[in-house]
Coordinates of C-alpha atoms in Angstrom, one line a residue:
M1 CA 0.0 0.0 0.0
N2 CA 1.3 3.4 -0.9
H3 CA 1.4 5.9 1.9
L4 CA 0.7 9.6 1.6
V5 CA 3.7 11.8 2.4
M6 CA 2.8 15.4 3.1
G7 CA 4.5 18.1 5.0
G8 CA 7.2 15.7 6.0
R9 CA 4.8 13.3 7.6
T10 CA 3.7 9.9 6.4
F11 CA 0.0 9.0 6.5
K12 CA -1.4 5.5 6.2
S13 CA -4.9 6.8 5.7
R14 CA -5.8 9.3 3.0
L15 CA -9.0 10.2 4.8
F16 CA -9.1 13.6 6.5
I17 CA -12.0 14.4 8.7
G18 CA -13.4 17.6 10.2
T19 CA -14.6 18.0 13.7
G20 CA -17.8 20.0 13.0
K21 CA -21.4 18.8 12.4
F22 CA -21.3 16.0 15.0
S23 CA -24.2 15.6 17.5
S24 CA -21.7 15.6 20.4
A25 CA -18.0 15.7 21.2
K26 CA -18.2 12.0 22.2
V27 CA -19.7 11.1 18.8
M28 CA -17.0 13.1 17.1
A29 CA -14.2 11.3 19.0
E30 CA -15.8 7.9 18.3
A31 CA -16.2 8.7 14.6
I32 CA -12.6 9.9 14.2
E33 CA -11.3 6.7 16.0
A34 CA -13.5 4.4 13.8
S35 CA -12.5 6.2 10.6
G36 CA -8.8 5.5 10.9
A37 CA -8.1 9.1 9.9
E38 CA -4.8 10.5 11.0
L39 CA -5.5 14.1 10.2
V40 CA -8.4 16.2 11.5
T41 CA -9.3 19.8 10.8
V42 CA -10.9 22.0 13.4
A43 CA -12.2 25.6 13.2
L44 CA -10.1 27.7 15.5
R45 CA -13.3 29.5 16.7
R46 CA -14.4 26.1 18.1
L47 CA -11.4 25.8 20.3
D48 CA -11.4 27.0 23.9
F49 CA -7.7 27.3 25.0
G50 CA -8.7 28.5 28.5
K51 CA -10.4 25.3 29.6
K52 CA -8.2 22.9 31.6
S53 CA -10.4 19.9 32.3
E54 CA -10.3 17.0 29.9
N55 CA -14.1 17.1 29.4
D56 CA -14.1 20.9 28.7
S57 CA -12.1 21.1 25.6
L58 CA -12.5 19.8 22.0
L59 CA -8.7 19.5 22.0
S60 CA -8.7 17.2 25.0
L61 CA -10.6 14.6 22.8
L62 CA -8.0 14.7 20.0
D63 CA -4.8 12.8 20.7
P64 CA -1.9 14.7 19.0
K65 CA 0.2 11.4 19.2
K66 CA -2.3 9.8 16.9
L67 CA -3.6 12.7 14.9
V68 CA -2.3 15.7 13.1
I69 CA -4.6 18.5 14.3
V70 CA -5.1 21.1 11.6
P71 CA -6.8 24.4 12.5
N72 CA -8.6 25.9 9.6
T73 CA -9.2 29.6 8.7
S74 CA -12.9 29.2 8.1
G75 CA -14.6 32.6 8.4
A76 CA -11.8 34.4 6.8
R77 CA -12.8 36.6 3.8
T78 CA -9.4 38.0 3.0
A79 CA -5.8 36.9 2.9
Q80 CA -5.0 39.2 5.8
E81 CA -7.7 37.7 8.0
A82 CA -6.6 34.1 7.1
V83 CA -3.0 34.9 8.0
R84 CA -4.1 36.4 11.3
I85 CA -6.1 33.3 12.2
A86 CA -3.2 31.0 11.3
R87 CA -0.8 33.1 13.4
L88 CA -3.3 33.0 16.4
A89 CA -3.4 29.2 16.1
R90 CA 0.3 29.0 16.2
E91 CA 0.7 31.4 19.1
A92 CA -2.1 29.8 21.2
A93 CA -1.3 26.1 20.7
G94 CA 1.8 25.7 18.5
F95 CA 0.0 24.6 15.4
E96 CA 2.2 24.5 12.4
W97 CA -0.3 23.0 10.0
V98 CA -3.2 25.0 8.6
K99 CA -6.1 24.4 6.3
L100 CA -6.3 27.6 4.4
E101 CA -10.0 28.5 3.8
L102 CA -11.0 31.9 2.3
T103 CA -14.6 32.2 1.5
P104 CA -15.8 35.8 0.9
N105 CA -19.4 34.7 0.4
F106 CA -20.8 32.7 3.3
T107 CA -23.9 31.8 1.3
H108 CA -22.0 29.8 -1.3
L109 CA -18.8 29.0 0.6
L110 CA -16.7 29.0 -2.7
P111 CA -13.0 29.7 -2.1
D112 CA -11.4 32.9 -3.3
P113 CA -8.5 31.8 -5.5
I114 CA -6.6 35.2 -5.5
E115 CA -6.8 35.7 -1.7
T116 CA -5.9 32.0 -1.1
L117 CA -2.8 32.4 -3.2
K118 CA -1.8 35.6 -1.4
A119 CA -2.3 34.0 2.0
A120 CA -0.5 30.8 1.0
E121 CA 2.6 32.8 0.0
V122 CA 2.8 34.6 3.4
L123 CA 2.1 31.5 5.5
V124 CA 4.6 29.2 3.6
K125 CA 7.3 31.9 4.1
E126 CA 6.5 31.9 7.8
G127 CA 7.0 28.1 8.0
F128 CA 3.5 26.9 8.1
I129 CA 2.5 23.6 6.4
V130 CA -0.4 24.9 4.3
L131 CA -3.3 22.9 2.9
P132 CA -5.4 25.3 0.8
Y133 CA -9.0 24.6 0.1
I134 CA -9.6 25.6 -3.5
N135 CA -11.9 25.1 -6.5
A136 CA -10.9 22.3 -8.9
D137 CA -8.5 24.6 -10.7
P138 CA -5.3 23.0 -12.0
V139 CA -3.6 26.3 -12.8
L140 CA -4.2 27.6 -9.2
A141 CA -3.1 24.2 -7.8
K142 CA 0.2 24.4 -9.8
R143 CA 0.8 28.0 -8.5
L144 CA 0.1 26.9 -4.9
E145 CA 2.6 24.0 -5.4
E146 CA 5.2 26.5 -6.7
V147 CA 4.8 28.7 -3.6
G148 CA 5.4 25.6 -1.4
T149 CA 2.0 24.4 -0.1
A150 CA 2.1 20.8 1.1
A151 CA -1.0 19.8 -0.9
V152 CA -4.3 21.3 -2.2
M153 CA -7.8 20.3 -1.0
P154 CA -10.2 20.9 -3.9
L155 CA -13.8 21.2 -3.1

């Protein structure tokens, strides 16, 4: 079986899973475990860095020894906002990986290719392992590869 190598890490599973839309944190943790996924994305706005008890925090349910936890920049409308969110994730919890999501229209949630490329250039230069969420656009995917993103995540 061929493993996926991305961002200097080898993954047995090619399934990535998000932490949203589950009926409870317990169901989320069980689904992630059952899926065999080794990479999970989480919206930074869903994390509570101030909670200390194991039952209080979404992060307490995700084992960083088994999973790569990747905050996303959902809610960002511009490159500047996305870069700020990624920097906050790094500062608050040491996250180096980021799923770059820039969606200027929350009705359609279509990614903005120009702002995504701008943000990717900055974040890669700052040492982030960037996974941009993009339209199925091979030209943009190639440009993102050229600036050094680890992979692209087409919708």
